[in-house]
Coordinates of C-alpha atoms and ligand atoms in Angstrom, one line a residue:
M115 CA 1.0 -0.1 0.7
V116 CA -1.2 -1.1 -2.2
N117 CA -1.2 -3.0 -5.4
D118 CA -1.3 -0.7 -8.5
R119 CA -4.7 -2.1 -9.4
S120 CA -6.3 -0.8 -6.1
A121 CA -4.3 2.4 -5.8
L122 CA -6.9 4.7 -7.3
Y123 CA -9.6 3.5 -5.0
V124 CA -7.4 4.2 -2.0
L125 CA -6.0 7.5 -3.1
P126 CA -9.0 9.8 -2.3
H127 CA -8.8 8.6 1.3
V128 CA -5.1 9.4 1.8
P129 CA -4.4 12.7 3.5
A130 CA -1.9 14.8 1.6
R131 CA 0.2 16.0 4.5
T132 CA 0.5 12.9 6.6
G133 CA -0.2 10.1 4.2
G134 CA 1.3 8.5 1.1
L135 CA 1.4 5.3 -1.0
V136 CA 3.8 2.5 -1.5
L137 CA 2.9 0.9 -4.8
T138 CA 3.6 -2.7 -5.7
G139 CA 2.7 -4.6 -8.9
A140 CA 3.6 -4.7 -12.5
A141 CA 2.2 -1.2 -13.3
A142 CA 3.5 0.4 -10.1
A143 CA 5.9 2.8 -12.0
V144 CA 3.2 4.0 -14.4
T145 CA 0.7 4.4 -11.6
C146 CA 3.2 6.3 -9.6
R147 CA 3.8 8.8 -12.4
E148 CA 0.0 9.3 -12.9
I149 CA -0.7 9.9 -9.3
R150 CA 2.2 12.3 -8.9
N151 CA 1.1 14.2 -12.0
A152 CA -2.4 14.5 -10.6
R153 CA -1.4 15.1 -6.9
P154 CA 2.2 16.3 -6.8
E155 CA 2.0 16.9 -3.0
T156 CA 1.3 13.2 -2.2
V157 CA 4.2 11.0 -1.3
V158 CA 4.3 8.0 -3.6
V159 CA 7.1 5.4 -3.9
T160 CA 7.4 2.0 -5.5
D161 CA 8.5 -1.4 -4.3
H162 CA 9.8 -3.7 -7.0
G163 CA 9.1 -6.7 -4.7
S164 CA 12.5 -8.3 -5.5
H165 CA 12.4 -9.8 -2.0
T166 CA 9.4 -11.9 -3.0
E167 CA 11.4 -13.3 -6.0
Q168 CA 15.0 -13.9 -5.0
I169 CA 17.2 -14.6 -1.9
A170 CA 20.0 -12.1 -1.4
T171 CA 23.6 -13.3 -1.5
V172 CA 26.9 -11.6 -0.5
D173 CA 27.7 -11.1 -4.2
A174 CA 24.2 -10.1 -5.3
P175 CA 22.1 -8.5 -2.6
F176 CA 20.1 -6.4 -5.1
G177 CA 18.3 -7.5 -8.2
L178 CA 15.3 -7.1 -10.4
K179 CA 12.9 -9.3 -12.3
T180 CA 12.8 -8.0 -15.9
R181 CA 11.1 -9.1 -19.1
W182 CA 14.3 -10.9 -20.0
G183 CA 14.8 -12.7 -16.7
W184 CA 16.5 -12.0 -13.4
R185 CA 19.0 -9.2 -13.4
E186 CA 21.6 -8.9 -10.7
L187 CA 22.5 -5.3 -9.9
D188 CA 26.0 -3.9 -9.1
V189 CA 26.2 -0.4 -7.7
S190 CA 25.9 1.3 -11.2
G191 CA 23.0 -1.0 -12.1
L192 CA 21.4 -0.1 -8.7
N193 CA 21.8 3.6 -9.4
E194 CA 20.2 3.1 -12.8
V195 CA 17.1 1.4 -11.2
L196 CA 16.8 4.1 -8.5
D197 CA 17.1 6.8 -11.2
G198 CA 14.3 5.1 -13.1
Q199 CA 12.0 5.3 -10.0
R200 CA 12.7 9.0 -9.7
D201 CA 12.1 9.5 -13.5
N202 CA 8.7 8.0 -12.8
K203 CA 8.3 10.8 -10.2
A204 CA 8.6 8.6 -7.1
S205 CA 9.1 10.9 -4.1
C206 CA 12.2 8.9 -3.2
A207 CA 14.0 5.9 -4.5
V208 CA 13.7 2.4 -2.8
T209 CA 16.4 -0.2 -3.2
P210 CA 15.3 -3.5 -4.9
T211 CA 16.8 -5.6 -2.1
C212 CA 16.4 -9.4 -2.2
F213 CA 15.2 -11.4 0.7
I214 CA 17.6 -11.6 3.7
P215 CA 17.3 -15.0 5.2
N216 CA 18.6 -16.1 8.7
D217 CA 19.7 -19.7 9.0
R218 CA 20.3 -19.2 12.7
T219 CA 24.1 -19.5 12.4
A220 CA 24.6 -15.9 13.4
D221 CA 26.2 -15.3 10.0
D222 CA 25.4 -11.7 9.1
A223 CA 27.5 -11.5 5.9
V224 CA 24.5 -11.0 3.6
L225 CA 23.1 -8.3 5.9
K226 CA 26.5 -6.5 5.8
A227 CA 26.6 -6.8 2.0
V228 CA 23.3 -5.0 1.7
I229 CA 24.4 -2.1 3.8
H230 CA 28.0 -2.0 2.4
Q231 CA 26.7 -1.8 -1.2
A232 CA 24.0 0.7 -0.3
N233 CA 26.5 2.9 1.5
Q234 CA 28.4 3.2 -1.8
L235 CA 25.4 5.0 -3.3
R236 CA 26.2 8.7 -3.5
R237 CA 22.7 10.0 -3.3
Q238 CA 20.4 11.5 -0.7
D239 CA 17.0 10.4 -2.1
T240 CA 17.1 6.7 -1.2
V241 CA 15.5 4.4 1.3
V242 CA 17.2 1.0 1.8
L243 CA 14.7 -1.8 2.0
M244 CA 15.7 -4.6 4.4
P245 CA 13.3 -7.6 3.9
C246 CA 14.4 -9.8 6.8
S247 CA 13.4 -13.2 8.2
W248 CA 11.7 -12.8 11.6
H249 CA 14.7 -14.7 13.1
W250 CA 16.7 -11.5 12.9
L251 CA 14.5 -10.1 15.6
E252 CA 15.4 -12.9 18.1
R253 CA 17.5 -11.8 21.0
S254 CA 20.6 -13.6 19.7
H255 CA 20.5 -11.8 16.3
L256 CA 19.0 -8.4 17.1
S257 CA 22.2 -6.6 17.9
A258 CA 23.8 -7.6 14.6
L259 CA 20.7 -6.3 12.8
A260 CA 20.6 -3.1 14.7
E261 CA 24.3 -2.5 14.1
Q262 CA 23.8 -2.7 10.3
I263 CA 20.8 -0.5 10.3
R264 CA 22.7 2.1 12.3
A265 CA 25.7 1.8 9.9
C266 CA 23.5 2.6 6.9
R267 CA 23.9 6.1 5.4
H268 CA 20.2 6.1 4.3
P269 CA 17.0 5.6 6.1
V270 CA 16.0 1.9 6.4
A271 CA 12.6 0.3 5.7
L272 CA 12.3 -3.0 7.5
I273 CA 10.1 -5.8 6.3
L274 CA 9.6 -8.7 8.6
Q275 CA 8.9 -12.1 7.0
A276 CA 7.3 -15.2 8.5
D277 CA 4.8 -17.8 7.6
G278 CA 1.8 -16.0 9.1
D279 CA 2.1 -13.0 11.4
P280 CA 5.8 -12.4 12.3
L281 CA 4.7 -10.5 15.4
E282 CA 3.3 -13.7 16.8
R283 CA 6.8 -15.2 16.9
A284 CA 8.6 -15.4 20.2
Q285 CA 10.7 -12.3 21.0
V286 CA 9.6 -10.4 17.9
P287 CA 7.3 -7.7 19.4
E288 CA 9.9 -6.7 22.1
G289 CA 12.8 -7.0 19.5
L290 CA 11.0 -4.7 17.2
R291 CA 10.4 -2.1 19.9
Q292 CA 14.1 -2.3 20.9
L293 CA 15.0 -1.8 17.3
C294 CA 12.7 1.2 16.9
R295 CA 14.2 2.8 20.1
S296 CA 17.8 2.1 19.0
C297 CA 17.7 3.0 15.3
P298 CA 16.7 6.6 14.6
R299 CA 15.8 6.4 10.9
L300 CA 13.8 3.2 10.8
V301 CA 10.6 2.7 8.9
L302 CA 8.4 -0.4 9.1
W303 CA 7.0 -1.7 5.8
R304 CA 4.5 -4.2 4.6
T305 CA 3.0 -4.4 8.0
D306 CA -0.3 -4.1 9.9
L307 CA -1.2 -2.4 13.2
A308 CA 2.4 -3.1 14.2
A309 CA 2.9 0.2 12.4
F310 CA 1.4 2.0 15.4
D311 CA 3.4 0.1 18.0
A312 CA 6.6 0.9 16.0
M313 CA 5.8 4.6 15.6
A314 CA 4.9 4.9 19.2
H315 CA 8.4 3.5 20.0
G316 CA 10.3 5.8 17.7
A317 CA 9.9 4.5 14.1
L318 CA 10.0 7.4 11.5
G319 CA 7.0 6.0 9.7
A320 CA 5.3 2.9 8.4
A321 CA 3.5 1.4 5.4
V322 CA 0.4 -0.7 6.3
G323 CA -0.6 -3.2 3.6
A324 CA -4.0 -2.8 2.0
S325 CA -4.4 -6.5 1.5
A326 CA -3.4 -9.4 3.8
V327 CA -0.5 -10.4 1.6
L328 CA 1.0 -6.9 1.9
R329 CA 0.8 -7.0 5.7
H330 CA 3.9 -9.1 6.3
G331 CA 7.0 -10.2 4.3
V332 CA 6.9 -13.2 2.0
A333 CA 9.8 -15.5 1.4
P334 CA 10.7 -16.1 -2.3
R335 CA 9.3 -19.3 -3.6
P336 CA 8.1 -20.5 -7.0
G337 CA 4.6 -19.4 -7.9
N338 CA 4.4 -16.5 -5.4
G339 CA 1.9 -13.8 -6.2
G340 CA -0.3 -16.1 -8.2
G341 CA -3.4 -14.9 -6.3
G342 CA -6.5 -15.5 -8.3
H343 CA -8.8 -16.3 -5.4
K344 CA -12.0 -14.3 -5.1
P345 CA -11.4 -11.4 -2.7
Y346 CA -13.7 -11.3 0.3
P347 CA -14.3 -8.2 2.4
V348 CA -12.0 -7.6 5.4
V349 CA -12.3 -4.6 7.6
L350 CA -10.2 -3.0 10.3
V351 CA -12.3 -3.0 13.5
R352 CA -10.8 0.0 15.2
R353 CA -12.3 -0.8 18.6
L354 CA -10.6 -4.2 18.6
L355 CA -7.4 -3.0 16.8
R356 CA -7.8 -6.0 14.5
Y357 CA -8.6 -6.9 11.0
H358 CA -11.6 -9.2 10.7
R359 CA -13.4 -10.9 7.9
V360 CA -16.9 -9.4 7.6
A361 CA -18.3 -12.9 7.7
T362 CA -16.9 -13.2 11.3
L363 CA -18.6 -9.9 12.3
Q364 CA -21.8 -11.1 10.8
D365 CA -21.6 -14.2 13.1
W366 CA -20.9 -12.1 16.1
F367 CA -23.7 -9.6 15.5
A368 CA -26.3 -12.1 14.3
H369 CA -28.5 -11.4 17.4
I370 CA -27.4 -8.0 18.6
A371 CA -27.2 -4.6 17.0
P372 CA -24.0 -4.5 14.9
W373 CA -21.2 -2.0 15.6
T374 CA -21.4 1.0 13.3
C375 CA -18.6 3.3 12.0
D376 CA -18.5 7.0 11.7
C377 CA -15.7 7.2 9.1
A378 CA -16.3 9.2 5.9
V379 CA -17.0 6.0 4.0
C380 CA -19.4 4.4 6.4
R381 CA -21.2 7.5 7.8
G382 CA -22.8 5.7 10.6
A383 CA -23.6 2.4 8.8
A384 CA -23.0 -1.0 10.2
L385 CA -19.6 -2.8 9.7
T386 CA -21.5 -6.0 8.9
R387 CA -23.0 -4.5 5.7
F388 CA -20.2 -5.4 3.3
T389 CA -20.9 -8.2 0.9
G390 CA -18.5 -10.0 -1.4
S391 CA -19.4 -7.7 -4.4
D392 CA -16.5 -5.9 -6.0
A393 CA -18.0 -2.6 -4.9
D394 CA -18.2 -3.7 -1.3
V395 CA -14.7 -5.2 -1.2
V396 CA -13.5 -1.8 -2.4
A397 CA -15.6 0.1 0.2
A398 CA -14.4 -2.2 3.0
L399 CA -10.8 -1.3 2.0
Q400 CA -11.7 2.4 1.9
H401 CA -13.2 2.2 5.3
T402 CA -10.0 0.5 6.6
V403 CA -7.8 3.3 5.1
R404 CA -10.0 5.9 6.7
E405 CA -9.7 4.2 10.1
L406 CA -5.9 3.8 9.8
Y407 CA -5.5 7.5 9.1
G408 CA -8.0 8.3 11.9
L409 CA -5.7 6.4 14.3
H410 CA -2.7 8.0 12.7
A411 CA -4.1 11.5 13.2
E412 CA -4.5 10.8 16.9
L413 CA -0.9 9.5 17.1
D414 CA 0.3 12.5 15.2
A415 CA -1.3 14.8 17.7
T416 CA 0.8 13.4 20.6
L417 CA 4.4 14.3 21.5
P418 CA 6.9 11.6 20.6
G419 CA 8.1 9.7 23.7
D420 CA 6.0 9.1 26.8
E421 CA 2.9 10.9 25.6
R422 CA 2.8 8.9 22.4
I423 CA 3.4 5.6 24.2
G424 CA 0.7 6.5 26.7
W425 CA -1.8 7.1 23.9
W426 CA -1.0 3.8 22.4
R427 CA -1.3 2.0 25.7
Q428 CA -4.7 3.5 26.1
Q429 CA -5.8 2.3 22.7
L430 CA -4.7 -1.2 23.7
A431 CA -6.5 -1.0 27.1
D432 CA -9.6 0.1 25.3
A433 CA -9.3 -2.7 22.8
W434 CA -9.0 -5.2 25.7
E435 CA -12.2 -3.7 27.2
Y436 CA -14.0 -4.0 23.9
H437 CA -13.0 -7.6 23.5
R438 CA -14.5 -8.3 26.9
L439 CA -17.6 -6.4 26.1
L440 CA -18.2 -8.1 22.8
A441 CA -17.6 -11.6 24.3
S442 CA -20.2 -11.0 27.0
Q443 CA -22.7 -9.4 24.7
T444 CA -22.5 -12.1 22.0
D445 CA -21.8 -15.0 24.4
T446 CA -18.8 -16.1 22.3
E447 CA -15.3 -17.2 23.1
L448 CA -13.3 -14.1 22.0
A449 CA -9.7 -14.4 23.0
F450 CA -7.6 -11.2 23.3
P451 CA -5.1 -11.7 20.5
K452 CA -1.5 -12.7 21.3
V453 CA 0.0 -9.7 19.5
L454 CA -2.2 -7.2 21.5
Q455 CA -1.2 -9.0 24.7
A456 CA 2.5 -8.6 23.8
W457 CA 2.0 -4.9 23.1
R458 CA 0.4 -4.4 26.5
R459 CA 3.6 -5.4 28.2
P460 CA 6.1 -2.8 29.4
C461 CA 8.7 -1.5 26.9
P462 CA 12.0 -3.3 26.9
P463 CA 15.2 -1.2 27.3
A464 CA 17.0 0.2 24.3
L465 CA 19.8 -2.1 23.1
P466 CA 22.9 -1.5 25.2
M467 CA 25.5 -2.9 22.7
V468 CA 24.5 -0.9 19.6
G469 CA 27.0 1.5 18.3
R470 CA 29.6 0.6 21.0
R471 CA 32.8 -1.3 20.7
R472 CA 34.9 -2.9 23.3
A473 CA 38.0 -0.9 24.1
Q474 CA 40.3 -3.4 22.5
D475 CA 38.6 -3.1 19.1
G476 CA 40.0 0.4 18.8
P477 CA 38.3 3.5 17.6
R478 CA 35.6 3.1 15.0
P479 CA 36.3 4.4 11.6
S480 CA 33.8 7.2 10.7
Ligands
ZN762 ZN1 -15.9 3.1 8.3

């Protein structure tokens, strides 16, 4: 998942068969058309980012920011927007869903409105975006979320929003696993390495953000997306299964030989080499994309189910060893991250309530 301005830097490093791009930003549609014209075999879709602009309501779960202001979308308006994406050669259409909050009152009316309207779309080329507050992953709300995802006629792309990393919130890592195991056509969007945990546990696919702001959901608030700060290089350190600022790596490796990388961008060079120059920030991103697809190729080579989960558990065990090794070599306090700890725990069972009704509720309409 990448802003239209960075898409062309990332594109050469995206494998045609197993990769693809989710484009955000003002020129996403134009960029989508250009890329699909040049590389028709590459999967490219666009995300209007309505969830960063507006909160969904029962009456208006979908909407779009336009040059003339905010536009609420009924089913025909929604169809028009989705057709527009396909006219710009998007591989499939993605609903411009607004942000689905959770005020912890167990009211799932907005969630239901999203799925109810989406189910009125008579088309087979659409993914329904569900940008949700992380509270939906809490034990008390998870069944309601799972029930709506399973009721959807289209595949669902889930975005988890929190201030900071949603996967660090209580119950979220296990909730997400349960969701992936219980909902057969779920995709995780706007995420980080959680993509691999989700796919190991049954998610259809995932979209990992190229920049930190695209690695988790953002609640709508005035002035979002202002940006403007100078980018600094961040790299995925595959051995640690973590993103780190290069400055942090430079501190760690100040007195010992730095770790190197054998990806097609680095070709054996040190991970500490990236400076804050524009070219280096781009190269750091390209390295990260290569490493993500390297991990993905390994995942893709395993059989879904126990073998895939076993592969992922081994990656996590290796990461734990590398954290220990690095801490001892550099004599630094290097805590094993909370998220990775959570992923090392055993898998929770699939959700028992999903898709079932108590006998007195009567048969379910199909
Ligand atoms: Zn590299």
